[in-house]
Amino acid sequence: MGSILLVAEIQKGAIREASRELVTFAQKLGGDVHSLVIGSGVESLAADFAKKGGGKVYVCDDPALAGYNVDGWAKAIRAAADASGADVILISNTPSGWDVAPRVAAGLEAAFVSDAFDAKEGPVFTRRVFNGKLDAEVVPAGGKVVATVQPGAVAAFEGSTEGSTEKLSVDLSTLRAKFVETKVAEAKGVDLTKAEIIVSGGRGVGAPEKFPEVVKPLADALGGAMGASRPVVDAGWLPHEYQVGSSGQVVTPKLYIACGISGAIQHLVGMKGSNFIIAINKDADAPIFEVAQLGVVGDLFEIVPKLTEAVKAAKG
Amino acid sequence: MKILVCLKQVPHQDARLDVNADGSWIKEDGIKFEINSYDTFALEEALRIKDADSGSEVVVASIGPDRVTQALRTALGMGADRAVHVKDAAVEGSDSLGIARVLAAVAKEVGPDLVLMGLMSDDSNASAVPPMLAELLGIPHATAVVKVDREGSGYRVERELEGGALEVVDLPLPCLLAVQTGLNQVRYASLKGIMAAKKKPIDVKTAEDLGLAGAVGAAAAKVRIQKIYQPPKGDGAEMISGSPDEVVAKLVGKIKELGLL
Ligand SMILES: Cc1cc2nc3c(=O)[nH]c(=O)nc-3n(C[C@H](O)[C@H](O)[C@H](O)COP(=O)(O)OP(=O)(O)OC[C@H]3O[C@@H](n4cnc5c(N)ncnc54)[C@H](O)[C@@H]3O)c2cc1C
Ligand SMILES: Nc1ncnc2c1ncn2[C@@H]1O[C@H](COP(=O)(O)O)[C@@H](O)[C@H]1O
């Protein structure tokens, strides 16, 4: 493999962990590493990344890039791709990464691989399809490759390396999309992060009234809180503050009971750090069973109400 | 306002997924299909814009085999004005860029002010076609859109970031928005709507009609699926079986063991 360009991201004033994971991911492919750091006033972060596996780091530093701007990022990545002659461009599958990467791929007429969690020389990329129910191996036909990489899929590179930085000048005079502001998450009425026990219901719960009838009673019996997967919130069955996952709350209770939740990656990142996970799902192949310690293949409507009664009885 | 909504028909979320004989995709025969969940929210948003401004036109486009007619009929029943169905064996096997090329050709014929799409398809989970289409059309875009408001001569949208944070972006027209689920509450097609839909046109096109013969399909794809398979089972969960009463007894035992009862 020739040369690889990593697009780093800054979060809370530092190079984010997902970007350091790209360094590890690049090592799987093998090749000469270059990176790109985009932002305003980011030169010292770029210099730092050069010493942490970023290789030759291009810096696109401009006040117009203080907030994420898809047009600006696409231009910067194109310029860095040209400057580095990269055959493979790796970008984290984050809200900025998934927004810009396909656009760059189309502009370069490159092969595009989305949300890869593994790779080997070839290159061959592995990714999830059908919301985690199946895996796929994908191979580029030749030519340039743009791939997004699933955050958390590999460990962040922790070594120290020799590297260098180089300024990249990019014409940013014609940005059409305009960044206005970032709004931080509002304080939640339900703070699931403090709950010791969470009983969550997913789309498999089937109807809004089943939450107070089936899921909540078990949470109450255990003295815990109720949570939910995203489709439950999207359908308006429960407010957003109950949502567990990448776009909801990240929880680490002592016990997490997932009822009728398939286990898509965006849900898993929100709960896989729980101390103990019980999953109840009627599909024996549901990916949730891979992160659970205890699994029951069955109808939640048969199990959960009985479990609620048994818990109440045990508590006396 | 002319709005183009791109819809993909995907296997029903509860469909049984069996890998086909050569391991390249799932077995599609005998399973139910539905409109990609994300795309239903895109369509609803388009219909809301039309509800507020009756001079608007909503055109739905979908690429796929015969079965896609059903998805387009549903969209017309919900209130879209007309449909374009790109149906051509020569398009099958396209990668995301191929699909984007076909949609770009459709968009050039339709001439939309706004293109609405889903953030991701529930089958291939690529999240690729919308930014690619925007690039091919030379228009700005935003993904993971959870709020759409008219602002001046364009749109002010909110993009969903991680953990509930939002990013506010202004886009001039024409532009393309790939929406996140939950953006709105999606309507059902009314009986009246379904009856009216029978008279609405579905324009069927081939790659050649769109000037794309040879430019799309498996041979032109830059990336292909080599193999699709059940994820390898790791350590996984200890599975407990038995009658519901037996299962419940074991669960209670475990919860006690954890010191939580
Ligand atoms: C950018 C982005 C952010 C996202 N953020 C989040 C997030 O924060 N949180 C989140 O959860 N998702 C999130 N998602 C959505 C995610 O991809 C999945 O679509 C979602 O997690 C699926 O929810 P689910 O498991 O409840 O539904 P499904 O995947 O439809 O699963 C339902 C499950 O219920 C089971 N079931 C059905 N009936 C029964 C029964 N009677 N008894 C037992 N089991 C039954 C089925 O076997 C199935 O496994 C996000 C997606 C994207 C693209
Ligand atoms: N075959 C298709 N026909 C019409 N629109 C499509 C098709 N494939 C993808 N799209 C659109 O692109 C979005 C993202 O899909 P994807 O890039 O495949 O994840 C979908 O939500 C649709 O709006």
XYZ file of C-alpha atoms and ligand atoms in Angstrom:
653
model
C 0.000 0.000 0.000
C 1.279 3.481 -0.796
C 0.304 6.430 1.241
C -2.543 6.997 3.695
C -4.103 10.306 4.736
C -5.819 10.505 8.121
C -8.292 13.298 8.736
C -8.034 14.229 12.412
C -10.794 15.904 14.370
C -10.699 18.274 17.277
C -13.104 17.907 20.155
C -13.057 19.998 23.328
C -9.734 21.561 22.375
C -7.862 18.308 21.756
C -7.340 15.772 18.983
C -10.179 13.355 19.619
C -9.592 9.757 20.542
C -11.238 8.524 17.320
C -8.488 10.309 15.351
C -5.786 8.494 17.279
C -7.642 5.276 16.487
C -7.179 6.087 12.787
C -3.427 5.745 13.329
C -3.954 2.183 14.563
C -6.352 1.483 11.709
C -3.810 2.740 9.157
C -1.254 0.297 10.560
C -3.593 -2.560 9.626
C -3.495 -1.407 6.020
C 0.219 -0.603 6.048
C 1.559 2.509 4.345
C 3.160 5.865 4.780
C 1.000 8.006 7.096
C 0.040 11.632 6.488
C -2.623 13.536 8.390
C -4.731 16.625 8.162
C -5.807 18.861 11.027
C -8.551 21.384 10.232
C -9.682 24.300 12.371
C -8.811 27.739 13.652
C -5.761 28.172 15.878
C -4.897 24.491 15.707
C -1.191 24.578 14.849
C -0.007 23.349 18.227
C -2.543 20.508 18.170
C -1.241 19.557 14.744
C 2.352 19.578 15.984
C 1.284 17.385 18.877
C -0.493 14.926 16.569
C 2.655 14.710 14.430
C 4.405 13.230 17.463
C 1.557 10.826 18.188
C 1.470 8.831 14.994
C 0.093 11.477 12.622
C 3.239 11.366 10.438
C 3.473 14.363 8.181
C 0.607 16.563 9.336
C -0.951 19.136 7.021
C -2.596 22.007 8.847
C -5.502 23.910 7.386
C -5.846 26.769 9.836
C -8.399 29.454 9.092
C -10.945 31.461 11.139
C -13.570 30.324 8.611
C -13.036 26.782 9.895
C -13.611 27.543 13.582
C -16.877 25.587 13.323
C -17.441 22.542 11.113
C -18.124 23.559 7.535
C -18.704 20.847 4.949
C -17.522 22.905 1.974
C -14.382 24.040 3.788
C -13.583 20.546 4.995
C -14.109 19.037 1.552
C -11.717 21.583 0.057
C -9.104 21.040 2.756
C -9.265 17.256 2.389
C -8.974 17.512 -1.387
C -5.929 19.772 -1.010
C -4.295 17.403 1.491
C -5.105 14.413 -0.727
C -3.322 16.144 -3.614
C -0.374 17.252 -1.484
C 0.128 13.797 0.051
C -0.727 11.771 -3.048
C -2.672 9.498 -0.712
C -4.162 6.291 -2.077
C -6.356 5.825 0.974
C -8.090 8.546 3.012
C -9.346 7.524 6.462
C -11.949 9.630 8.278
C -13.737 8.777 11.538
C -17.426 7.998 11.201
C -18.488 10.943 13.366
C -21.103 13.602 12.542
C -18.461 15.624 10.650
C -16.789 12.582 9.137
C -19.913 10.965 7.683
C -21.022 14.353 6.383
C -17.909 15.154 4.374
C -16.375 11.773 3.457
C -18.810 10.633 0.734
C -18.691 14.101 -0.779
C -14.901 13.899 -1.058
C -15.114 10.349 -2.438
C -17.512 11.455 -5.177
C -15.278 14.412 -6.057
C -12.261 12.121 -6.349
C -14.264 9.352 -8.045
C -12.826 7.136 -5.340
C -14.170 3.919 -3.891
C -16.115 4.733 -0.721
C -16.280 2.405 2.279
C -18.545 3.437 5.121
C -18.076 2.793 8.832
C -15.428 0.070 8.595
C -14.545 -1.603 11.877
C -11.675 -3.707 10.566
C -9.346 -3.859 7.601
C -6.487 -5.877 6.237
C -3.990 -5.446 3.463
C -5.491 -5.731 0.009
C -7.234 -3.644 1.136
C -10.275 -5.510 2.407
C -12.587 -3.653 4.783
C -15.101 -5.183 7.181
C -18.271 -3.344 8.110
C -21.699 -3.952 9.520
C -24.857 -4.008 7.407
C -28.540 -4.379 8.310
C -27.977 -2.428 11.533
C -25.502 -4.962 12.875
C -27.396 -8.119 11.962
C -24.862 -9.070 9.256
C -21.227 -8.260 8.477
C -19.822 -7.520 5.035
C -16.343 -7.663 3.550
C -15.932 -4.997 0.911
C -13.152 -4.579 -1.609
C -12.315 -1.534 -3.678
C -11.939 -2.209 -7.386
C -8.680 -0.220 -7.571
C -7.852 3.460 -7.565
C -8.244 5.748 -4.606
C -10.222 4.792 -1.514
C -12.054 6.966 0.988
C -13.133 5.055 4.097
C -14.860 6.100 7.281
C -13.906 4.180 10.404
C -16.179 3.283 13.290
C -15.112 5.141 16.463
C -14.090 2.700 19.165
C -13.462 -0.185 16.769
C -9.719 -0.258 17.413
C -7.587 1.057 20.276
C -6.128 4.556 19.979
C -2.406 4.695 19.090
C -0.484 5.570 22.254
C 3.121 5.621 21.023
C 5.298 8.596 20.228
C 6.726 9.172 16.775
C 8.750 11.616 14.734
C 6.586 13.788 12.558
C 6.373 17.161 10.909
C 3.782 19.748 10.036
C 3.136 21.715 6.896
C 0.700 24.552 6.280
C -1.863 24.014 3.618
C -3.369 27.007 1.913
C -6.911 26.518 0.715
C -9.199 29.043 -0.949
C -12.154 29.356 1.425
C -13.795 32.360 -0.223
C -16.803 30.477 -1.592
C -18.246 28.464 1.275
C -21.991 28.019 0.722
C -22.958 26.175 3.884
C -22.586 28.532 6.855
C -21.908 27.292 10.362
C -24.090 29.243 12.791
C -23.530 27.675 16.204
C -23.344 24.508 18.234
C -26.052 23.960 20.839
C -25.058 21.805 23.767
C -27.348 19.086 25.031
C -30.025 20.392 27.368
C -30.045 19.213 30.953
C -32.189 16.133 31.258
C -35.181 15.664 33.516
C -34.291 11.970 33.607
C -30.605 11.475 34.327
C -30.033 7.852 33.414
C -26.305 8.178 33.991
C -26.936 8.051 37.751
C -29.234 5.011 37.727
C -27.873 1.764 39.188
C -30.382 -0.359 37.319
C -31.925 0.435 33.943
C -34.656 -1.522 32.186
C -34.795 -0.437 28.556
C -37.394 -1.172 25.923
C -36.916 -1.101 22.155
C -39.057 -1.223 19.040
C -39.909 -4.783 20.022
C -42.079 -3.395 22.834
C -44.401 -2.561 19.976
C -46.732 0.118 21.352
C -46.517 3.214 23.565
C -48.849 1.881 26.265
C -46.625 -1.151 26.770
C -43.971 1.036 28.399
C -46.071 1.943 31.458
C -47.699 -1.499 31.393
C -44.689 -3.773 30.961
C -41.276 -2.055 31.045
C -41.781 0.550 33.786
C -43.196 -1.919 36.350
C -40.013 -4.017 36.152
C -37.844 -0.906 36.483
C -39.936 0.170 39.500
C -39.856 -3.266 41.105
C -36.058 -3.261 40.861
C -35.866 0.319 42.120
C -34.290 1.339 38.823
C -34.996 3.656 35.900
C -36.590 3.082 32.518
C -34.678 3.636 29.273
C -35.373 3.194 25.579
C -33.840 2.791 22.154
C -34.106 5.462 19.520
C -37.108 4.248 17.485
C -39.190 4.427 20.681
C -38.293 8.091 21.071
C -38.651 8.844 17.342
C -42.179 7.450 17.412
C -43.005 9.776 20.308
C -43.651 6.887 22.731
C -41.169 8.345 25.240
C -39.324 11.688 25.426
C -35.706 11.981 24.290
C -34.380 11.986 27.849
C -35.038 8.228 27.994
C -32.894 7.480 24.953
C -29.760 5.419 25.445
C -27.099 5.486 22.743
C -24.724 7.580 20.690
C -27.301 10.317 20.223
C -28.840 9.846 23.655
C -27.252 9.119 27.023
C -24.236 6.910 27.638
C -24.983 4.825 30.725
C -22.971 2.464 32.918
C -25.392 1.003 35.476
C -24.733 -2.077 37.591
C -27.493 -3.846 35.681
C -28.946 -3.085 32.244
C -31.897 -5.133 31.027
C -32.574 -4.739 27.287
C -36.052 -5.827 26.213
C -36.868 -5.993 22.489
C -33.698 -4.158 21.480
C -31.715 -5.626 18.572
C -28.326 -4.153 19.496
C -27.383 -1.735 16.689
C -23.953 -0.182 17.246
C -25.439 3.239 18.067
C -27.374 1.666 20.926
C -24.471 -0.494 22.075
C -22.083 2.446 22.484
C -24.559 3.873 24.969
C -24.789 0.831 27.262
C -22.018 -1.672 26.659
C -20.058 -0.231 29.577
C -22.765 -1.480 31.971
C -21.483 -3.810 34.659
C -23.972 -6.570 33.826
C -26.298 -6.850 30.840
C -29.353 -9.065 30.455
C -30.978 -9.201 27.020
C -34.461 -10.496 26.252
C -35.150 -10.842 22.540
C -37.165 -13.242 20.433
C -34.447 -13.389 17.757
C -31.608 -15.736 18.781
C -29.283 -13.995 16.295
C -29.879 -10.461 17.631
C -26.499 -8.697 18.037
C -27.459 -7.563 21.559
C -26.596 -11.082 22.773
C -22.954 -10.432 21.861
C -22.587 -7.721 24.503
C -24.918 -9.279 27.099
C -23.731 -11.573 29.867
C -27.077 -13.303 30.167
C -29.512 -13.828 27.314
C -33.067 -15.054 27.000
C -34.518 -15.923 23.612
C -38.193 -15.365 24.059
C -41.218 -13.099 24.005
C -40.670 -10.149 26.323
C -44.401 -10.048 27.036
C -44.162 -13.520 28.560
C -40.946 -12.966 30.479
C -41.010 -9.384 31.727
C -44.338 -9.358 33.632
C -43.424 -12.672 35.323
C -40.003 -11.298 36.191
C -41.622 -8.201 37.698
C -43.806 -10.396 39.935
C -40.856 -12.562 40.934
C -38.757 -9.511 41.821
C -41.595 -8.102 43.936
C -41.976 -11.480 45.650
C -38.226 -11.691 46.306
C -38.273 -8.227 47.845
C -41.221 -9.295 49.998
C -40.841 25.158 -4.216
C -39.997 21.987 -6.101
C -38.881 19.160 -3.841
C -37.291 15.888 -4.885
C -37.481 13.093 -2.308
C -35.267 10.048 -2.911
C -36.727 6.886 -1.414
C -35.148 3.481 -1.142
C -37.188 0.357 -0.650
C -35.459 -1.978 1.809
C -36.210 -5.338 3.447
C -38.777 -4.932 6.227
C -37.073 -4.358 9.582
C -38.561 -7.601 10.905
C -37.763 -9.658 7.789
C -35.752 -12.826 8.202
C -32.295 -12.257 6.759
C -30.711 -15.272 5.073
C -27.512 -14.923 3.097
C -27.888 -15.925 -0.581
C -26.036 -18.805 -2.239
C -22.968 -16.869 -3.412
C -22.757 -14.870 -0.184
C -23.064 -11.527 -1.975
C -26.360 -10.316 -0.445
C -29.438 -11.629 1.325
C -32.144 -13.807 -0.205
C -34.776 -11.327 -1.308
C -37.496 -13.687 -2.437
C -40.377 -14.238 -0.084
C -39.542 -11.361 2.269
C -41.508 -8.166 2.809
C -40.143 -4.778 1.818
C -40.872 -1.284 3.091
C -39.758 2.316 2.550
C -36.434 2.904 4.337
C -37.318 4.283 7.781
C -35.199 7.435 7.390
C -36.814 8.202 4.020
C -40.333 8.233 5.462
C -39.237 11.222 7.579
C -37.773 12.916 4.470
C -41.046 12.456 2.620
C -43.076 13.736 5.572
C -40.911 16.865 5.751
C -41.459 17.495 2.038
C -45.214 17.073 2.458
C -45.206 19.530 5.376
C -43.453 22.124 3.221
C -46.096 21.528 0.565
C -48.924 21.745 3.128
C -47.644 25.203 4.081
C -47.103 26.328 0.497
C -49.603 24.758 -1.857
C -47.694 25.957 -4.918
C -45.057 23.341 -4.134
C -44.545 20.095 -5.977
C -43.214 16.914 -4.365
C -41.572 14.429 -6.734
C -40.451 11.055 -5.352
C -37.726 9.028 -7.039
C -36.573 5.501 -6.403
C -34.150 3.117 -8.064
C -34.948 -0.579 -7.897
C -36.838 -3.530 -9.400
C -40.594 -3.952 -9.951
C -41.385 -4.239 -6.221
C -40.418 -0.567 -5.800
C -43.716 0.418 -7.450
C -45.363 -0.442 -4.126
C -43.154 2.025 -2.229
C -43.830 4.749 -4.782
C -47.606 4.104 -4.612
C -47.417 4.474 -0.837
C -45.570 7.783 -1.209
C -48.112 9.031 -3.734
C -50.881 7.933 -1.357
C -49.298 10.000 1.400
C -49.428 13.053 -0.846
C -46.482 13.180 -3.257
C -47.486 14.536 -6.667
C -45.617 12.286 -9.034
C -42.958 9.602 -9.090
C -39.915 8.595 -11.097
C -38.993 4.912 -10.986
C -35.587 3.981 -12.389
C -36.006 0.305 -13.185
C -33.209 -1.307 -15.113
C -31.208 -4.506 -14.604
C -28.205 -2.519 -15.863
C -28.319 -0.378 -12.708
C -28.246 -3.394 -10.376
C -24.928 -3.925 -8.658
C -24.177 -0.190 -8.633
C -22.184 1.124 -5.697
C -23.286 4.271 -3.846
C -21.618 6.479 -6.445
C -23.520 4.691 -9.224
C -26.804 5.259 -7.365
C -25.847 8.913 -6.854
C -25.136 9.245 -10.593
C -28.570 7.900 -11.477
C -30.261 10.198 -8.959
C -28.221 13.139 -10.270
C -29.553 12.476 -13.766
C -33.105 12.299 -12.394
C -32.549 15.516 -10.405
C -31.317 17.320 -13.502
C -34.594 16.461 -15.233
C -36.723 17.431 -12.233
C -34.836 20.635 -11.360
C -35.559 20.711 -7.591
C -34.980 23.646 -5.214
C -34.633 21.146 -2.394
C -33.608 17.480 -2.334
C -34.690 15.497 0.733
C -33.237 12.086 1.514
C -32.602 9.733 4.407
C -29.398 9.795 6.452
C -28.800 6.098 5.907
C -30.392 3.049 4.350
C -31.435 0.337 6.787
C -29.966 -2.430 4.602
C -26.562 -1.228 3.391
C -26.071 1.314 6.228
C -23.827 3.326 3.904
C -24.840 6.948 4.590
C -23.145 7.660 1.295
C -25.563 8.584 -1.463
C -26.764 12.010 -0.203
C -23.373 13.810 0.077
C -22.318 12.149 -3.193
C -25.433 13.368 -4.956
C -24.883 16.895 -3.587
C -21.313 16.832 -4.916
C -22.439 15.622 -8.352
C -25.112 18.343 -8.462
C -22.702 20.967 -7.165
C -25.043 22.007 -4.336
C -24.473 22.296 -0.563
C -25.804 19.663 1.803
C -26.282 18.734 5.435
C -26.745 15.285 7.000
C -28.435 14.026 10.188
C -30.896 16.889 9.959
C -33.403 17.024 12.827
C -34.956 20.462 12.216
C -35.686 22.383 9.022
C -36.706 26.062 9.018
C -37.009 28.603 6.239
C -34.450 31.377 6.817
C -34.108 34.225 4.341
C -33.771 32.764 0.865
C -32.556 29.387 2.136
C -32.879 26.993 5.042
C -31.603 27.007 8.597
C -31.197 23.414 9.726
C -30.123 21.643 12.884
C -27.795 18.659 12.553
C -27.671 16.093 15.293
C -24.257 15.582 16.871
C -23.290 13.113 19.558
C -25.014 12.910 22.952
C -27.849 15.300 22.085
C -25.768 18.300 20.951
C -26.869 20.116 17.791
C -25.139 22.070 15.045
C -26.996 24.935 13.379
C -26.190 25.484 9.696
C -27.523 27.909 7.066
C -27.827 26.663 3.510
C -28.792 28.591 0.372
C -31.080 27.019 -2.268
C -30.839 24.703 -4.033
C -29.570 22.344 -1.364
C -29.784 18.744 -0.224
C -30.772 17.542 3.241
C -30.321 14.000 4.537
C -32.642 13.629 7.498
C -32.357 11.745 10.763
C -35.278 9.717 12.115
C -37.607 11.463 14.561
C -37.482 14.783 12.687
C -41.288 14.767 12.541
C -44.231 12.414 13.045
C -44.849 10.616 9.775
C -48.438 10.561 8.478
C -50.248 7.505 7.163
C -51.702 7.407 3.689
C -55.450 8.108 3.984
C -57.973 6.048 2.037
C -58.725 9.153 -0.032
C -55.020 9.630 -0.633
C -54.600 6.037 -1.755
C -57.499 6.371 -4.191
C -56.111 9.647 -5.572
C -52.665 8.059 -5.925
C -53.997 5.610 -8.485
C -54.284 8.483 -10.954
C -50.870 9.966 -10.215
C -48.128 9.249 -12.737
C -45.112 6.974 -12.179
C -42.551 7.700 -14.851
C -40.431 4.582 -15.482
C -36.901 5.132 -16.769
C -33.821 3.135 -17.732
C -30.151 4.057 -17.438
C -30.134 4.674 -21.154
C -33.069 7.099 -20.893
C -30.948 9.037 -18.415
C -27.866 8.999 -20.634
C -26.035 6.662 -18.264
C -25.690 3.470 -20.272
C -22.402 1.830 -19.230
C -21.704 4.452 -16.547
C -23.476 2.619 -13.714
C -24.084 -0.972 -12.605
C -21.745 -3.650 -11.282
C -19.050 -3.173 -13.937
C -18.692 0.545 -13.152
C -18.725 0.064 -9.362
C -15.607 1.212 -7.512
C -16.303 -1.037 -4.585
C -18.075 -4.353 -4.202
C -19.260 -6.647 -1.447
C -17.053 -9.718 -1.475
C -18.912 -11.580 1.222
C -21.766 -11.045 3.631
C -22.182 -13.274 6.647
C -23.514 -13.727 10.165
C -21.166 -11.882 12.516
C -18.865 -14.386 14.194
C -20.160 -15.299 17.633
C -17.780 -14.076 20.299
C -17.984 -15.080 23.921
C -21.504 -13.743 23.836
C -24.094 -14.150 26.516
C -24.778 -17.238 28.579
C -28.153 -18.210 27.142
C -30.776 -19.408 29.551
C -33.642 -21.538 28.377
C -36.618 -23.319 29.807
C -40.218 -22.437 30.542
C -40.911 -18.757 31.309
C -41.082 -19.667 35.023
C -37.709 -21.430 34.910
C -36.148 -18.545 32.993
C -37.519 -16.021 35.469
C -36.231 -18.045 38.428
C -32.737 -18.036 36.903
C -32.890 -14.301 36.198
C -33.950 -13.550 39.772
C -31.122 -15.773 41.025
C -28.632 -13.801 38.978
C -29.939 -10.425 40.101
C -29.648 -11.619 43.723
C -26.111 -12.803 43.056
C -25.273 -9.322 41.788
C -26.452 -8.004 45.137
C -29.228 -5.983 43.562
C -32.171 -7.696 45.201
C -26.394 8.706 13.644
C -27.267 7.705 14.325
C -27.495 7.828 15.681
C -28.284 6.897 16.350
N -28.440 7.015 17.705
C -29.099 6.042 18.372
C -29.207 6.081 19.809
O -28.728 7.016 20.478
N -29.863 5.072 20.425
C -30.431 4.013 19.740
O -31.008 3.118 20.370
N -30.367 3.970 18.377
C -29.721 4.956 17.694
N -29.686 4.902 16.313
C -30.548 3.908 15.602
C -29.953 2.522 15.500
O -29.202 2.418 14.315
C -31.077 1.452 15.443
O -31.946 1.743 14.394
C -31.887 1.353 16.739
O -31.019 1.248 17.857
C -32.786 0.136 16.692
O -33.610 0.132 17.842
P -34.285 -1.215 18.337
O -33.240 -2.216 18.670
O -35.260 -0.858 19.399
O -35.153 -1.684 17.066
P -34.932 -2.902 16.074
O -33.574 -2.923 15.541
O -36.065 -2.870 15.131
O -35.063 -4.167 17.031
C -36.250 -4.581 17.644
C -35.932 -5.905 18.306
O -37.048 -6.341 19.061
C -37.139 -7.752 18.975
N -38.514 -8.105 19.313
C -39.638 -7.811 18.622
N -40.716 -8.255 19.289
C -40.263 -8.845 20.426
C -40.898 -9.503 21.524
N -42.232 -9.610 21.585
N -40.128 -10.002 22.501
C -38.774 -9.909 22.467
N -38.124 -9.287 21.440
C -38.868 -8.766 20.457
C -36.729 -8.052 17.550
O -36.255 -9.401 17.446
C -35.610 -7.028 17.321
O -34.334 -7.578 17.625
C -28.900 5.828 15.631
C -28.682 5.715 14.252
C -27.872 6.642 13.598
C -27.624 6.480 12.133
N -31.974 2.927 -4.654
C -32.253 4.144 -4.182
N -33.272 4.867 -4.687
C -33.569 6.099 -4.203
N -32.913 6.675 -3.197
C -31.882 6.006 -2.646
C -31.490 4.717 -3.102
N -30.436 4.309 -2.348
C -30.197 5.288 -1.456
N -31.070 6.309 -1.621
C -31.167 7.543 -0.803
O -29.936 7.741 -0.101
C -30.162 7.692 1.316
C -28.963 7.115 2.034
O -28.726 5.817 1.557
P -27.317 5.073 1.701
O -26.277 5.996 1.228
O -27.466 3.858 0.843
O -27.196 4.718 3.147
C -31.454 6.904 1.463
O -32.054 7.198 2.701
C -32.253 7.405 0.257
O -32.793 8.696 0.501
